[in-house]
XYZ file of C-alpha atoms in Angstrom:
456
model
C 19.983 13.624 14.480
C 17.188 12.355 15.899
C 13.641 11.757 13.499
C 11.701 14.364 14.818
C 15.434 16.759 13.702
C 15.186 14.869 10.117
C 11.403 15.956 9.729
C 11.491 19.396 10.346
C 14.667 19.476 8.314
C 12.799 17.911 5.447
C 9.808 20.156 6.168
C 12.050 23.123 5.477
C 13.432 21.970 2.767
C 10.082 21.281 1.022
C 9.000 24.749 2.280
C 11.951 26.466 0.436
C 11.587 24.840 -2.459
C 7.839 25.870 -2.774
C 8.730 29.459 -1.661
C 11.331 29.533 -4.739
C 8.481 27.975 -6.960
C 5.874 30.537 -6.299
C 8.625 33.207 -6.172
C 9.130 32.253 -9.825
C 5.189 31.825 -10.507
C 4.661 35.513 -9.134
C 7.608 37.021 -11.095
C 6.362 35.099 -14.206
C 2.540 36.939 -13.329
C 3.796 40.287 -13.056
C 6.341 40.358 -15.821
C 3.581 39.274 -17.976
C 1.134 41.489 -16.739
C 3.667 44.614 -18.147
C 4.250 42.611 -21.775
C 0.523 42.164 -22.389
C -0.279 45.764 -20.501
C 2.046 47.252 -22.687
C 1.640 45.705 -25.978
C 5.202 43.691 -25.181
C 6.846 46.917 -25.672
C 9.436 48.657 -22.571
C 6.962 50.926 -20.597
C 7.874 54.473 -19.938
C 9.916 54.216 -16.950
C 11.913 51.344 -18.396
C 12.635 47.375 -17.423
C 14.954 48.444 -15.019
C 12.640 49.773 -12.650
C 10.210 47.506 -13.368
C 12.359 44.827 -11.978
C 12.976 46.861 -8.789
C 9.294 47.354 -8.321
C 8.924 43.240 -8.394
C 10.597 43.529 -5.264
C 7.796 45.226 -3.531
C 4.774 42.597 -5.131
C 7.322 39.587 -4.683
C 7.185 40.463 -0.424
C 3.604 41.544 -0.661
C 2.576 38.101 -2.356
C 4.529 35.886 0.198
C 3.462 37.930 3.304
C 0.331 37.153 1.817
C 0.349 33.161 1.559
C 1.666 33.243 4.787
C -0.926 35.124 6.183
C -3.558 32.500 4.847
C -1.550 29.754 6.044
C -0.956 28.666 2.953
C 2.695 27.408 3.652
C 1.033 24.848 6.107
C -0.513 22.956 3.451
C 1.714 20.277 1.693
C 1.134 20.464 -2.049
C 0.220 17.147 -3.091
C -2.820 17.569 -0.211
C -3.939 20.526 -2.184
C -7.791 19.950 -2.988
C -10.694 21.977 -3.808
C -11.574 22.880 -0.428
C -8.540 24.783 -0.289
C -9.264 26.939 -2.900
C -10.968 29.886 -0.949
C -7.529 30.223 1.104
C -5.418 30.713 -1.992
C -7.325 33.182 -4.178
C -8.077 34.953 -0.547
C -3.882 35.142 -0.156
C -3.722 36.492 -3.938
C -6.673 38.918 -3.567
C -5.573 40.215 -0.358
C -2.138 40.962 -1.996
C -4.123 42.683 -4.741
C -5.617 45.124 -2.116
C -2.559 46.216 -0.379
C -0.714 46.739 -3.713
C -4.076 48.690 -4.991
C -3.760 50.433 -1.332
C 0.057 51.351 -1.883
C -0.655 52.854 -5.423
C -3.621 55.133 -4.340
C -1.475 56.200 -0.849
C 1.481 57.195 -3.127
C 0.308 59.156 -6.464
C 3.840 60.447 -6.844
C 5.811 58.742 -10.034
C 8.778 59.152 -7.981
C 7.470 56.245 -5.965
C 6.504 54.050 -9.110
C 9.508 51.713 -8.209
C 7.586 50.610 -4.633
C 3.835 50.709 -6.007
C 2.860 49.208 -10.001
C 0.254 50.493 -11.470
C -3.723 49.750 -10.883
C -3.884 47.966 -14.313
C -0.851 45.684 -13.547
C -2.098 44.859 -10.622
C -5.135 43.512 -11.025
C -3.896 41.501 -13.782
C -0.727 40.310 -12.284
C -3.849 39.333 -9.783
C -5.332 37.089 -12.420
C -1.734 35.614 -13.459
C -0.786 34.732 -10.114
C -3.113 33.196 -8.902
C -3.480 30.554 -12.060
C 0.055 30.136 -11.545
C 0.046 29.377 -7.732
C -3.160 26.898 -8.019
C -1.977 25.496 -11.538
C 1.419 24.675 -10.175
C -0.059 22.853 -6.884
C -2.851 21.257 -8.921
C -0.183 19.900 -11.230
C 2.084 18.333 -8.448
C -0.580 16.919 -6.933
C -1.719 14.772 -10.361
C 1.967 13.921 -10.742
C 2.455 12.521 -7.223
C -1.084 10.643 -7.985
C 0.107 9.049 -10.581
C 3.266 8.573 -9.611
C 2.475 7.070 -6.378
C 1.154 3.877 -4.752
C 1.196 1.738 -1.417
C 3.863 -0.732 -3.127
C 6.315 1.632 -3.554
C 6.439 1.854 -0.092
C 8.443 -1.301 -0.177
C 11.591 0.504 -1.836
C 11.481 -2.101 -4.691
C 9.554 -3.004 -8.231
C 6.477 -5.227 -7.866
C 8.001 -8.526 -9.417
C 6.432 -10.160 -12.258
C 6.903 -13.788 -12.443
C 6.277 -15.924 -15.669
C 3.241 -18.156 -15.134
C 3.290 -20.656 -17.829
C 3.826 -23.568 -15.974
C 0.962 -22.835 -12.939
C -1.628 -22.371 -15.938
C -0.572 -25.627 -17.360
C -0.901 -27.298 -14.252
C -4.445 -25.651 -13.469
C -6.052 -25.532 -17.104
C -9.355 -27.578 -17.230
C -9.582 -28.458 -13.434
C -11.826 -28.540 -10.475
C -10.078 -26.103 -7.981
C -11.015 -25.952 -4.398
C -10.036 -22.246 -2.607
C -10.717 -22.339 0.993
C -11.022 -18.304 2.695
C -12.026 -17.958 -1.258
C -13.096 -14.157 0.452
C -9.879 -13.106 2.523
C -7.043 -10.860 1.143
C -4.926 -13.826 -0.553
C -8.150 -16.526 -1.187
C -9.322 -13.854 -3.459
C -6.825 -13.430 -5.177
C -6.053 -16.867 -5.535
C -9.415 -17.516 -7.106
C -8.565 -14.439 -9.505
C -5.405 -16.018 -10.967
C -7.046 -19.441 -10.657
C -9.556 -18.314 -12.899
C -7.184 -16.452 -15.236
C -4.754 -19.512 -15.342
C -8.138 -21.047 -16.950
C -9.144 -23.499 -14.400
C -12.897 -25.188 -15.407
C -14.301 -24.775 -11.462
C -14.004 -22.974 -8.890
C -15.194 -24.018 -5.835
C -15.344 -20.782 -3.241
C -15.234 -22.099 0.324
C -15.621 -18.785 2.567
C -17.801 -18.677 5.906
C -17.971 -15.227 5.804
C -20.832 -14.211 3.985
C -20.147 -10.967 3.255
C -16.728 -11.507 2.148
C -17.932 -14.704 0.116
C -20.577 -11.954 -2.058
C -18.057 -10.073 -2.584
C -15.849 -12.320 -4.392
C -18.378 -13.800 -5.775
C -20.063 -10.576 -7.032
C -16.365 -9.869 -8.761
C -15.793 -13.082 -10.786
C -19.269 -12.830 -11.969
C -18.766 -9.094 -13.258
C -15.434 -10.668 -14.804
C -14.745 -12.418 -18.132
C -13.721 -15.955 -16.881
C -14.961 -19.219 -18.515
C -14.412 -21.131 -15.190
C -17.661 -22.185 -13.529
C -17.643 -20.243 -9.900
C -19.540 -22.059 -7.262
C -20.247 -19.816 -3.682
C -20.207 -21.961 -1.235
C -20.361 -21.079 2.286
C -19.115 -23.297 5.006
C -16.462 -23.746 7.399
C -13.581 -25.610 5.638
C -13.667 -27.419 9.199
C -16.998 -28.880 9.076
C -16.224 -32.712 8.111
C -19.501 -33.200 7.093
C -20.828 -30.715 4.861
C -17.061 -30.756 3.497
C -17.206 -34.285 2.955
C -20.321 -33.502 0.544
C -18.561 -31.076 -1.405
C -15.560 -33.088 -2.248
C -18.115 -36.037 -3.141
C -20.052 -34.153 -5.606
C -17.588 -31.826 -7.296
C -14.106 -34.325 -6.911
C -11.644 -31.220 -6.405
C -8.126 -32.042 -8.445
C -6.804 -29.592 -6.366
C -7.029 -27.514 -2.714
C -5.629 -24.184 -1.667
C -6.275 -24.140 1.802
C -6.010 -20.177 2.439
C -8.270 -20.276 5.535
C -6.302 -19.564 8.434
C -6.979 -16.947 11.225
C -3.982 -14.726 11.494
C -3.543 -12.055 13.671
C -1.525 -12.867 16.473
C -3.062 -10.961 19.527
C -6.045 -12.186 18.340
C -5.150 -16.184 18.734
C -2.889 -15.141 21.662
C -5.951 -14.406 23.317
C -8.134 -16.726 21.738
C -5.843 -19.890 21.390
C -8.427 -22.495 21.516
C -10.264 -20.950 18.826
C -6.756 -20.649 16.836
C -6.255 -24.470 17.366
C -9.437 -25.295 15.970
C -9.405 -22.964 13.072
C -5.832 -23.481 12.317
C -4.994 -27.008 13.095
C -8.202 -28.826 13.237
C -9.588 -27.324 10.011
C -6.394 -28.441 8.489
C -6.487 -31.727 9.393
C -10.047 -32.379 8.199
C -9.134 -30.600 4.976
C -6.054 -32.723 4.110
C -7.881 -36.286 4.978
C -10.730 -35.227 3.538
C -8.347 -34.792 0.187
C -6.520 -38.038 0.925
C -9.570 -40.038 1.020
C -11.066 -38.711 -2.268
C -7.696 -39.185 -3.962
C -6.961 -35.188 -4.996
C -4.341 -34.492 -6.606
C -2.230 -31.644 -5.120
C -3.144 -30.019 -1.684
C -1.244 -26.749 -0.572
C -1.244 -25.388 2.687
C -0.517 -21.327 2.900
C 1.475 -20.641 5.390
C 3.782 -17.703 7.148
C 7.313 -17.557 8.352
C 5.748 -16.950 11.831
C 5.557 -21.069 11.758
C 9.619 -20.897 11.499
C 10.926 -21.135 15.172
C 7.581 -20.408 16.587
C 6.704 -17.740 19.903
C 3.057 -17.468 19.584
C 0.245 -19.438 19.468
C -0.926 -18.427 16.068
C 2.567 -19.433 14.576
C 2.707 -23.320 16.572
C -0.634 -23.696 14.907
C 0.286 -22.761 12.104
C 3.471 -24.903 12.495
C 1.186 -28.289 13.890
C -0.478 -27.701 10.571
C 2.411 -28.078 7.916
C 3.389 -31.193 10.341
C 0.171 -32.764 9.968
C -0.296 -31.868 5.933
C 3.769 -33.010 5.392
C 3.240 -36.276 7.507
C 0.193 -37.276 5.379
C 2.557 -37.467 2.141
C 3.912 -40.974 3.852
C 0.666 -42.550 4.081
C 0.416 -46.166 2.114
C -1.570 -45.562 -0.938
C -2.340 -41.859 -1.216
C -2.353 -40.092 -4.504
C -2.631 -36.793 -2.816
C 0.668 -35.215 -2.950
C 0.887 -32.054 0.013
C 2.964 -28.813 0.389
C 3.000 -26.075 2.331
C 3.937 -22.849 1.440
C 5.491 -19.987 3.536
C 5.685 -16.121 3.151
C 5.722 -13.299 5.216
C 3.239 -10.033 5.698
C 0.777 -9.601 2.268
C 1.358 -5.663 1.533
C -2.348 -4.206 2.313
C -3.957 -7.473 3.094
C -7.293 -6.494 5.383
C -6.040 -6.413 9.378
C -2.673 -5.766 8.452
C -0.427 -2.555 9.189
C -0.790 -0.824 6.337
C -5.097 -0.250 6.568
C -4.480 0.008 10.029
C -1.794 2.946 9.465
C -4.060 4.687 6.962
C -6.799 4.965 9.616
C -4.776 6.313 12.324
C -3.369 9.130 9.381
C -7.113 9.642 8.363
C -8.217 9.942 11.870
C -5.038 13.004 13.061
C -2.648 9.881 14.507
C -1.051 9.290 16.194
C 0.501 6.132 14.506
C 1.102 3.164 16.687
C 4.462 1.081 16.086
C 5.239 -1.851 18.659
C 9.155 -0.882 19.005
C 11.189 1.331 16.407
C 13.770 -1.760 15.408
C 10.955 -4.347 14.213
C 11.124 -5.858 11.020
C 8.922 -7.756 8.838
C 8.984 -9.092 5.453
C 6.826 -7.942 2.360
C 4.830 -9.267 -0.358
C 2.108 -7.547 -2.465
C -0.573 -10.584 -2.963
C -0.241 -10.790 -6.760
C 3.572 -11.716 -6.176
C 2.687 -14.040 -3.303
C 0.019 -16.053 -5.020
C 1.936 -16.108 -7.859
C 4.183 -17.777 -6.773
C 2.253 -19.685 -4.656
C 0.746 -21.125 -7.657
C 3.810 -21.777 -9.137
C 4.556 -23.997 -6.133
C 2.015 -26.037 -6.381
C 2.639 -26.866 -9.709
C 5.297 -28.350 -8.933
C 5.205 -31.799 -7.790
C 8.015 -31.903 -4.482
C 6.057 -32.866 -1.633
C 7.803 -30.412 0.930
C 7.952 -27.152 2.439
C 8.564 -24.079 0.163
C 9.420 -20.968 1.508
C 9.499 -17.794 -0.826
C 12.326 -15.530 -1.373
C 10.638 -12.025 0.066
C 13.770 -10.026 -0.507
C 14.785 -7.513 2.406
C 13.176 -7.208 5.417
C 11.225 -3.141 5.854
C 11.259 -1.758 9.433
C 7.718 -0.709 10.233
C 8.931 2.943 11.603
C 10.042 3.710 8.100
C 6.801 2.362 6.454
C 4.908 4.584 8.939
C 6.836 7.590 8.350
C 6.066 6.775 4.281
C 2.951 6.510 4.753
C 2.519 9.729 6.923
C 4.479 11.798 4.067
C 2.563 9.855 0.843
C -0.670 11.552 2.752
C 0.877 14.947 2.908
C 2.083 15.027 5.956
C 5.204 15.117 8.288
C 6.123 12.983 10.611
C 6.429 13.570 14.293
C 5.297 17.075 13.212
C 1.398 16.558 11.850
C 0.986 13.058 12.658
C 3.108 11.688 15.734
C 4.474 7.832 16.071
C 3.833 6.418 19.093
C 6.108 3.098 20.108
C 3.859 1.160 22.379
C 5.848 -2.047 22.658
C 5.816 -5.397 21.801
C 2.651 -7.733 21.982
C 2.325 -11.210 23.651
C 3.731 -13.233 20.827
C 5.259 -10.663 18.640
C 9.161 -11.360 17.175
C 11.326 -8.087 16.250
C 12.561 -10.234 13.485
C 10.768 -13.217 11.637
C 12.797 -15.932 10.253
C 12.764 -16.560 6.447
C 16.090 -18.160 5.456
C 16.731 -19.229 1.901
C 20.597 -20.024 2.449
C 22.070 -23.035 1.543
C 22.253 -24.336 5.019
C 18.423 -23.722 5.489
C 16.967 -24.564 1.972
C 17.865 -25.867 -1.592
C 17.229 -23.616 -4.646
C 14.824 -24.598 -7.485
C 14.583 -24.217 -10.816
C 11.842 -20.939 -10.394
C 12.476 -18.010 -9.204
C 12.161 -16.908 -5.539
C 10.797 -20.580 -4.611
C 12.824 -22.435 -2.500
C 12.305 -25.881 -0.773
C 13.261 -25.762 3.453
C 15.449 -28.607 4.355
């Protein structure tokens, strides 16, 4: 079956199951319209023919949602601009059953038309029940619900002990201190109770931001907002003179590869250059531990953004055999940061905001997933450590993008291929199916944390 088969399957299925839910809700209404009518006691013409008069208000009700277009919405979309469409459906059931009644007096025809009293409380009844009921799912998938689960797996929780030891009572430098994983760097930096902080981030916007947060914050490090390029030697060279960083987490790094593709001169300088600077720079003023973030695109590389990436763990890794150096260097890879700004997943909720349709390069690709709190985690970990080598991270199983666009579209409410179409538009200049992370034994040896492994 093909996936545009599978979603209006699954769209049927989720249409039944709310027709049989507000089946029940109605028969709930009207049945309890009779007890309270009624004092809770059997009316005149007897249960019996109550039940077969249900038949007529069931149809009537259900004609009515229809009518509305009330079946069109999916329930966890449900909000209060909908709310004129589903007391219209109930009240306009109300008037044809009112209608019915005063068309056909006759008690002989009490089994096909309920009385005007039932009615317009079964009116009341219903309704609650058909809002309360959509209302209700929509809270549960709320809370229920987030981007991460999108992965198919628990958010992993690692044990941190060791990283804070390492960072307690130091002078920490975070370069791209405002991008997706710099920031959150400096949060667990801060939380693993470092004494400064120094925030390198050109981006001045970004940089307030981040800035703006660990102020509103309860942290005892000292924050310091600095912007500059982490590629300028000489305003760098001042920093590292006055503050003496113990260590660097070099986060700054452009990475989207049509970008560099089209832009690879740029890309060398931001990626490579910068890097090189950065790492002397730490050499020369005798710092302690330098990391390098890094991405599995530098494993095998096809575009330009991953052999800079790639020329930049060579040049950090070759600086660990220089005579005399303190400094010891590591590099760190991982794959895609679940979320992180430029990535698929903002870029996916736009293109659901805006109707679709969702763009996906080709239906097999694959890419691996991190949320940032388990990727800096761990990245911490790793430089706690004191190997000076290449670490790659365990990111479990690789998530085909199709699927994670077809989540997305149903998390929002709505059905893929159906409300919001997916659009393969082939692969970019640069662009793997498949990137390589391989923590085998041929490939890399295990260590003693979790998910951190050390490339051969």
């Amino acid at each position: 079956m093909t996936r545009t088969g599978k979603a209006w399957v699954l769209f049927m299925a989720t249409r039944v199951c709310g027709l049989a839910t507000d089946s029940a809700t109605i028969a709930l209404a009207y049945f309890s319209a009779f007890a309270l009518r009624f004092d809770f006691v059997e009316p005149s013409w007897g249960w019996r023919r109550v039940a077969i008069s249900f038949i007529t208000v069931w149809a009537v009700h259900i004609a009515s949602l229809m009518a509305c277009g009330c079946y069109r919405l999916a329930w966890r979309r449900v909000k209060a601009a909908d709310l004129p469409r589903y007391i219209g459906a109930m009240a306009l059931a109300c008037v044809v059953l009112t209608a019915m009644r005063f068309m056909m007096p006759s008690m002989a025809l009490v089994h096909i038309r309920p009385p005007y009293s039932i009615t317009v409380i079964c009116f009341f009844l219903s309704t609650i029940g058909v809002l309360g009921t959509r209302f209700l799912w929509r809270v549960y998938c709320s809370s229920r619900q987030s981007d991460t689960e999108l992965l198919e797996r628990a958010e992993r929780r690692f044990d941190n002990t060791v990283a804070a030891r390492f960072l307690a009572g130091k002078t920490v430098m975070v370069t791209g201190a405002g991008g997706t994983i710099g920031s959150e760097i400096t949060r667990q930096v801060a939380e693993a109770g470092a004494a400064k902080i120094l925030m390198v981030e050109r981006g001045e916007n970004a940089l307030y931001e981040i800035d703006r947060e660990m102020k509103r914050g309860k942290t005892a490090a000292k924050m310091l907002p600095l912007m500059i390029d982490a590629g300028d030697r000489e305003r760098m060279e001042s920093v590292f003179r006055e503050h003496h960083p113990e260590v660097v987490l070099h986060a700054a790094a452009y990475k989207h590869v049509p970008m560099v593709e089209l832009n690879p001169d740029e890309g060398w300088r931001n990626n490579v250059e910068a890097t090189r600077t950065l790492a002397t720079l730490s050499k020369e003023h005798g710092v302690r531990r330098f990391v390098l973030i890094s991405t599995d695109k530098a494993v095998n590389p096809v575009s330009v953004m991953g052999k800079t990436k790639r020329e930049a763990e060579k040049i950090v890794i070759s600086l660990n055999t220089s005579p005399n150096s303190h400094t010891s260097f590591c590099a760190v890879r991982f794959g895609n940061v679940f979320g992180s700004s430029g990535s698929v997943v903002p870029l996916f909720r736009e293109q659901i905001r805006m109707g679709g349709p969702v763009t996906v390069t080709h239906p097999d690709m694959k890419r691996y997933f991190m949320t940032v709190a388990e990727a800096v985690s761990l990245v911490l970990q790793a430089a706690s450590r004191e190997e000076r080598a290449i670490y790659t991270l365990d990111m479990g199983e690789p998530v085909k993008i199709v699927d994670l666009a077809e989540g997305m579209i149903e998390k929002a409410g709505f059905r893929p291929y159906v409300d919001i179409p997916i659009v393969f538009t082939g692969i970019r200049p640069g662009e793997k199916l498949f990137e390589e992370i391989d923590v085998s034994e041929k490939s890399a040896y295990r260590t003693d944390m979790a998910k951190i492994y050390i490339t051969r």
